[in-house]
């Protein structure tokens, strides 16, 4: 015969709550977790304490490296400049069949004309079209002001220098846009400056002729895209004057 049901208030667990059997693996995991927390707290406290010292050490290291660079770099460059002619002479003696660049060739390669022509080639087609239109506008203003290259060259030296100075100032200001979507502004002004300066100095070298040819083509191209521009037939095209 079954015993009568016990009242709910008299219900007890079949084991002691205060001595709940624990799984050994769970206990080890909890112990490992506590150790990890203590370790991370220690690391965090050490990091906070060491942060000011690390900052001072980094600043001192930066100053040391910078000071060392100021001493070492000039000496290294001076040493290279002294060693370069010797290496060039040895290379020329060992490899006489390889053409060696002369000082004149190096100077021509560093000519600003090549640099600005390279900048023009990096422009997109739309940017090149804008540069051509702007160059045509600049040339139209130049012709109205001086009557063309012959009129400009007939002006006093002060007037020529004043005009080139304005182009130089504009070029320096627009150089900040180099490599951007509005880089064509800088390219336009610099092409015009070097073009006029080349005629002013009477340059006939390869870089000046390449730039003059490019500018002449761009001016004609810009005029074709800008019908509003008028051109005096008696003045002649820039290409004719350049020839």
Short mmCIF file of C-alpha atoms in Angstrom, two decimals:
data_model
loop_
_atom_site.label_atom_id
_atom_site.label_comp_id
_atom_site.label_asym_id
_atom_site.label_seq_id
_atom_site.Cartn_x
_atom_site.Cartn_y
_atom_site.Cartn_z
CA UNK A 1 0.00 0.00 0.00
CA UNK A 2 1.49 3.31 -1.07
CA UNK A 3 2.11 6.05 1.44
CA UNK A 4 -0.07 9.09 1.28
CA UNK A 5 1.35 12.10 -0.67
CA UNK A 6 3.41 14.48 1.41
CA UNK A 7 2.38 18.12 1.72
CA UNK A 8 4.20 20.48 -0.67
CA UNK A 9 5.67 22.42 2.22
CA UNK A 10 7.38 19.30 3.55
CA UNK A 11 9.10 18.46 0.23
CA UNK A 12 12.85 17.94 0.50
CA UNK A 13 15.56 17.17 -2.09
CA UNK A 14 16.97 13.68 -1.99
CA UNK A 15 20.47 15.23 -1.52
CA UNK A 16 21.88 18.06 0.46
CA UNK A 17 21.80 21.42 -1.28
CA UNK A 18 24.86 22.65 0.63
CA UNK A 19 26.91 19.72 -0.57
CA UNK A 20 25.95 19.61 -4.22
CA UNK A 21 28.27 17.17 -5.98
CA UNK A 22 30.41 19.04 -8.55
CA UNK A 23 31.88 17.74 -11.74
CA UNK A 24 35.69 17.69 -11.54
CA UNK A 25 36.10 19.01 -15.12
CA UNK A 26 33.77 21.95 -14.43
CA UNK A 27 35.75 22.82 -11.30
CA UNK A 28 39.01 22.83 -13.26
CA UNK A 29 37.49 25.03 -15.96
CA UNK A 30 36.25 27.51 -13.38
CA UNK A 31 39.66 27.57 -11.75
CA UNK A 32 41.32 28.18 -15.12
CA UNK A 33 38.82 30.96 -15.87
CA UNK A 34 39.60 32.66 -12.54
CA UNK A 35 43.34 32.43 -13.21
CA UNK A 36 42.87 33.95 -16.65
CA UNK A 37 40.86 36.83 -15.25
CA UNK A 38 43.51 37.50 -12.63
CA UNK A 39 46.21 37.37 -15.30
CA UNK A 40 44.43 39.81 -17.60
CA UNK A 41 43.76 42.16 -14.69
CA UNK A 42 47.46 42.09 -13.84
CA UNK A 43 48.44 42.75 -17.47
CA UNK A 44 45.96 45.60 -17.73
CA UNK A 45 47.24 47.18 -14.52
CA UNK A 46 50.83 46.83 -15.73
CA UNK A 47 49.94 48.33 -19.11
CA UNK A 48 48.28 51.36 -17.51
CA UNK A 49 51.25 51.86 -15.22
CA UNK A 50 53.81 51.46 -18.01
CA UNK A 51 52.01 53.58 -20.62
CA UNK A 52 53.55 56.95 -19.55
CA UNK A 53 57.03 55.42 -19.47
CA UNK A 54 56.56 53.86 -22.89
CA UNK A 55 55.43 57.20 -24.29
CA UNK A 56 58.49 58.96 -22.88
CA UNK A 57 60.71 56.17 -24.18
CA UNK A 58 59.13 56.38 -27.65
CA UNK A 59 59.54 60.15 -27.74
CA UNK A 60 63.17 59.88 -26.70
CA UNK A 61 63.73 57.18 -29.32
CA UNK A 62 62.15 59.34 -32.04
CA UNK A 63 64.35 62.25 -31.09
CA UNK A 64 67.42 60.03 -31.12
CA UNK A 65 66.58 58.58 -34.56
CA UNK A 66 65.83 62.05 -35.95
CA UNK A 67 69.09 63.47 -34.58
CA UNK A 68 70.99 60.50 -35.96
CA UNK A 69 69.35 60.95 -39.35
CA UNK A 70 70.39 64.60 -39.44
CA UNK A 71 73.98 63.49 -38.94
CA UNK A 72 74.08 60.33 -41.03
CA UNK A 73 71.99 61.27 -44.08
CA UNK A 74 74.08 64.30 -45.17
CA UNK A 75 77.26 62.27 -44.75
CA UNK A 76 75.79 59.40 -46.75
CA UNK A 77 74.69 61.73 -49.55
CA UNK A 78 78.09 63.42 -49.61
CA UNK A 79 79.79 60.04 -49.72
CA UNK A 80 77.57 58.93 -52.58
CA UNK A 81 78.26 62.10 -54.55
CA UNK A 82 81.99 61.51 -54.10
CA UNK A 83 81.72 57.83 -55.01
CA UNK A 84 79.39 58.18 -57.99
CA UNK A 85 81.99 59.54 -60.47
CA UNK A 86 84.37 56.70 -59.54
CA UNK A 87 81.67 54.08 -60.05
CA UNK A 88 80.65 55.66 -63.32
CA UNK A 89 84.24 55.66 -64.57
CA UNK A 90 84.71 52.01 -63.59
CA UNK A 91 81.45 51.02 -65.25
CA UNK A 92 82.48 52.86 -68.39
CA UNK A 93 85.83 51.05 -68.39
CA UNK A 94 84.35 47.62 -67.74
CA UNK A 95 81.35 48.02 -70.06
CA UNK A 96 82.47 50.31 -72.89
CA UNK A 97 79.78 48.97 -75.23
CA UNK A 98 76.95 50.28 -73.01
CA UNK A 99 76.14 53.94 -73.70
CA UNK A 100 76.72 56.08 -70.62
CA UNK A 101 74.59 59.09 -69.84
CA UNK A 102 76.54 62.33 -69.77
CA UNK A 103 75.95 65.23 -67.41
CA UNK A 104 74.17 67.03 -70.24
CA UNK A 105 71.89 64.04 -70.81
CA UNK A 106 71.02 63.93 -67.11
CA UNK A 107 70.24 67.65 -67.11
CA UNK A 108 67.96 67.22 -70.13
CA UNK A 109 66.19 64.28 -68.47
CA UNK A 110 65.47 66.46 -65.42
CA UNK A 111 64.03 69.28 -67.54
CA UNK A 112 60.64 70.52 -66.21
CA UNK A 113 59.25 70.25 -69.73
CA UNK A 114 59.41 66.44 -69.60
CA UNK A 115 57.82 66.43 -66.17
CA UNK A 116 54.81 68.54 -67.17
CA UNK A 117 54.37 66.56 -70.39
CA UNK A 118 54.28 63.40 -68.28
CA UNK A 119 51.71 65.03 -66.02
CA UNK A 120 49.58 65.81 -69.06
CA UNK A 121 49.72 62.18 -70.20
CA UNK A 122 48.40 61.03 -66.81
CA UNK A 123 45.24 63.12 -67.23
CA UNK A 124 42.04 61.46 -68.35
CA UNK A 125 40.67 62.24 -71.81
CA UNK A 126 38.11 64.63 -70.34
CA UNK A 127 40.78 66.42 -68.32
CA UNK A 128 43.02 66.71 -71.38
CA UNK A 129 40.14 68.30 -73.29
CA UNK A 130 39.64 70.79 -70.46
CA UNK A 131 43.37 71.57 -70.45
CA UNK A 132 43.23 72.20 -74.21
CA UNK A 133 40.26 74.58 -73.86
CA UNK A 134 41.91 76.46 -70.99
CA UNK A 135 45.18 76.67 -72.91
CA UNK A 136 43.34 78.12 -75.91
CA UNK A 137 41.77 80.74 -73.62
CA UNK A 138 45.16 81.62 -72.14
CA UNK A 139 46.68 81.94 -75.60
CA UNK A 140 43.80 84.10 -76.83
CA UNK A 141 44.36 86.47 -73.91
CA UNK A 142 48.12 86.42 -74.59
CA UNK A 143 47.58 87.41 -78.23
CA UNK A 144 45.16 90.19 -77.32
CA UNK A 145 47.62 91.54 -74.75
CA UNK A 146 50.90 91.30 -76.66
CA UNK A 147 49.89 90.60 -80.24
CA UNK A 148 51.50 87.15 -80.25
CA UNK A 149 54.99 85.91 -79.51
CA UNK A 150 56.71 88.51 -81.66
CA UNK A 151 54.94 91.30 -79.79
CA UNK A 152 55.79 89.71 -76.45
CA UNK A 153 59.48 89.41 -77.35
CA UNK A 154 59.46 93.06 -78.41
CA UNK A 155 58.25 94.12 -74.97
CA UNK A 156 60.77 95.40 -72.38
CA UNK A 157 62.38 92.79 -70.15
CA UNK A 158 60.39 94.03 -67.18
CA UNK A 159 57.06 93.41 -68.93
CA UNK A 160 58.12 89.93 -70.00
CA UNK A 161 59.26 89.07 -66.49
CA UNK A 162 56.07 90.47 -65.01
CA UNK A 163 53.90 88.25 -67.20
CA UNK A 164 55.99 85.16 -66.48
CA UNK A 165 55.88 86.02 -62.78
CA UNK A 166 52.09 85.96 -62.85
CA UNK A 167 52.11 82.55 -64.52
CA UNK A 168 54.67 81.28 -62.00
CA UNK A 169 52.57 82.45 -59.05
CA UNK A 170 49.46 80.82 -60.49
CA UNK A 171 51.37 77.60 -61.18
CA UNK A 172 52.67 77.39 -57.61
CA UNK A 173 49.20 77.98 -56.20
CA UNK A 174 47.58 75.38 -58.46
CA UNK A 175 50.31 72.80 -57.88
CA UNK A 176 48.42 71.71 -54.76
CA UNK A 177 45.80 70.21 -57.10
CA UNK A 178 48.38 68.00 -58.78
CA UNK A 179 47.13 64.44 -59.03
CA UNK A 180 43.52 65.40 -58.25
CA UNK A 181 40.44 65.72 -60.44
CA UNK A 182 41.29 69.37 -61.15
CA UNK A 183 44.97 68.75 -61.94
CA UNK A 184 44.36 70.05 -65.47
CA UNK A 185 44.40 73.63 -64.09
CA UNK A 186 48.00 73.23 -62.93
CA UNK A 187 49.00 71.46 -66.15
CA UNK A 188 47.45 74.22 -68.26
CA UNK A 189 49.25 77.08 -66.52
CA UNK A 190 52.58 75.25 -66.36
CA UNK A 191 52.44 74.36 -70.06
CA UNK A 192 51.78 78.00 -70.91
CA UNK A 193 54.53 79.24 -68.61
CA UNK A 194 57.18 76.89 -69.99
CA UNK A 195 56.03 77.52 -73.57
CA UNK A 196 56.38 81.31 -73.30
CA UNK A 197 59.57 81.05 -71.23
CA UNK A 198 61.14 78.79 -73.85
CA UNK A 199 60.65 81.42 -76.56
CA UNK A 200 61.78 84.17 -74.22
CA UNK A 201 65.05 82.28 -73.55
CA UNK A 202 65.42 81.21 -77.18
CA UNK A 203 65.49 77.52 -76.32
CA UNK A 204 65.86 75.09 -79.22
CA UNK A 205 66.67 71.89 -77.32
CA UNK A 206 64.71 68.65 -77.62
CA UNK A 207 62.63 69.18 -74.45
CA UNK A 208 61.61 72.72 -75.46
CA UNK A 209 60.70 71.65 -78.99
CA UNK A 210 58.62 68.71 -77.71
CA UNK A 211 56.74 71.01 -75.33
CA UNK A 212 56.21 73.68 -77.99
CA UNK A 213 54.81 71.10 -80.40
CA UNK A 214 52.42 69.74 -77.76
CA UNK A 215 51.23 73.20 -76.73
CA UNK A 216 50.61 74.25 -80.35
CA UNK A 217 48.51 71.15 -80.97
CA UNK A 218 46.57 71.67 -77.75
CA UNK A 219 45.83 75.30 -78.57
CA UNK A 220 44.45 74.34 -81.98
CA UNK A 221 42.48 71.52 -80.37
CA UNK A 222 41.07 73.87 -77.75
CA UNK A 223 39.98 76.36 -80.38
CA UNK A 224 38.12 73.66 -82.26
CA UNK A 225 36.24 72.80 -79.06
CA UNK A 226 35.59 76.49 -78.29
CA UNK A 227 34.00 78.11 -81.37
CA UNK A 228 33.54 81.42 -79.51
CA UNK A 229 37.29 82.04 -79.65
CA UNK A 230 38.32 84.26 -82.55
CA UNK A 231 41.72 84.23 -84.10
CA UNK A 232 43.29 86.98 -86.17
CA UNK A 233 44.38 85.44 -89.45
CA UNK A 234 47.20 87.94 -89.82
CA UNK A 235 48.83 86.79 -86.57
CA UNK A 236 49.26 83.20 -87.64
CA UNK A 237 48.89 80.06 -85.58
CA UNK A 238 51.29 79.28 -82.72
CA UNK A 239 52.64 76.43 -84.78
CA UNK A 240 53.65 78.80 -87.55
CA UNK A 241 55.29 81.19 -85.10
CA UNK A 242 57.13 78.34 -83.41
CA UNK A 243 58.57 77.29 -86.76
#
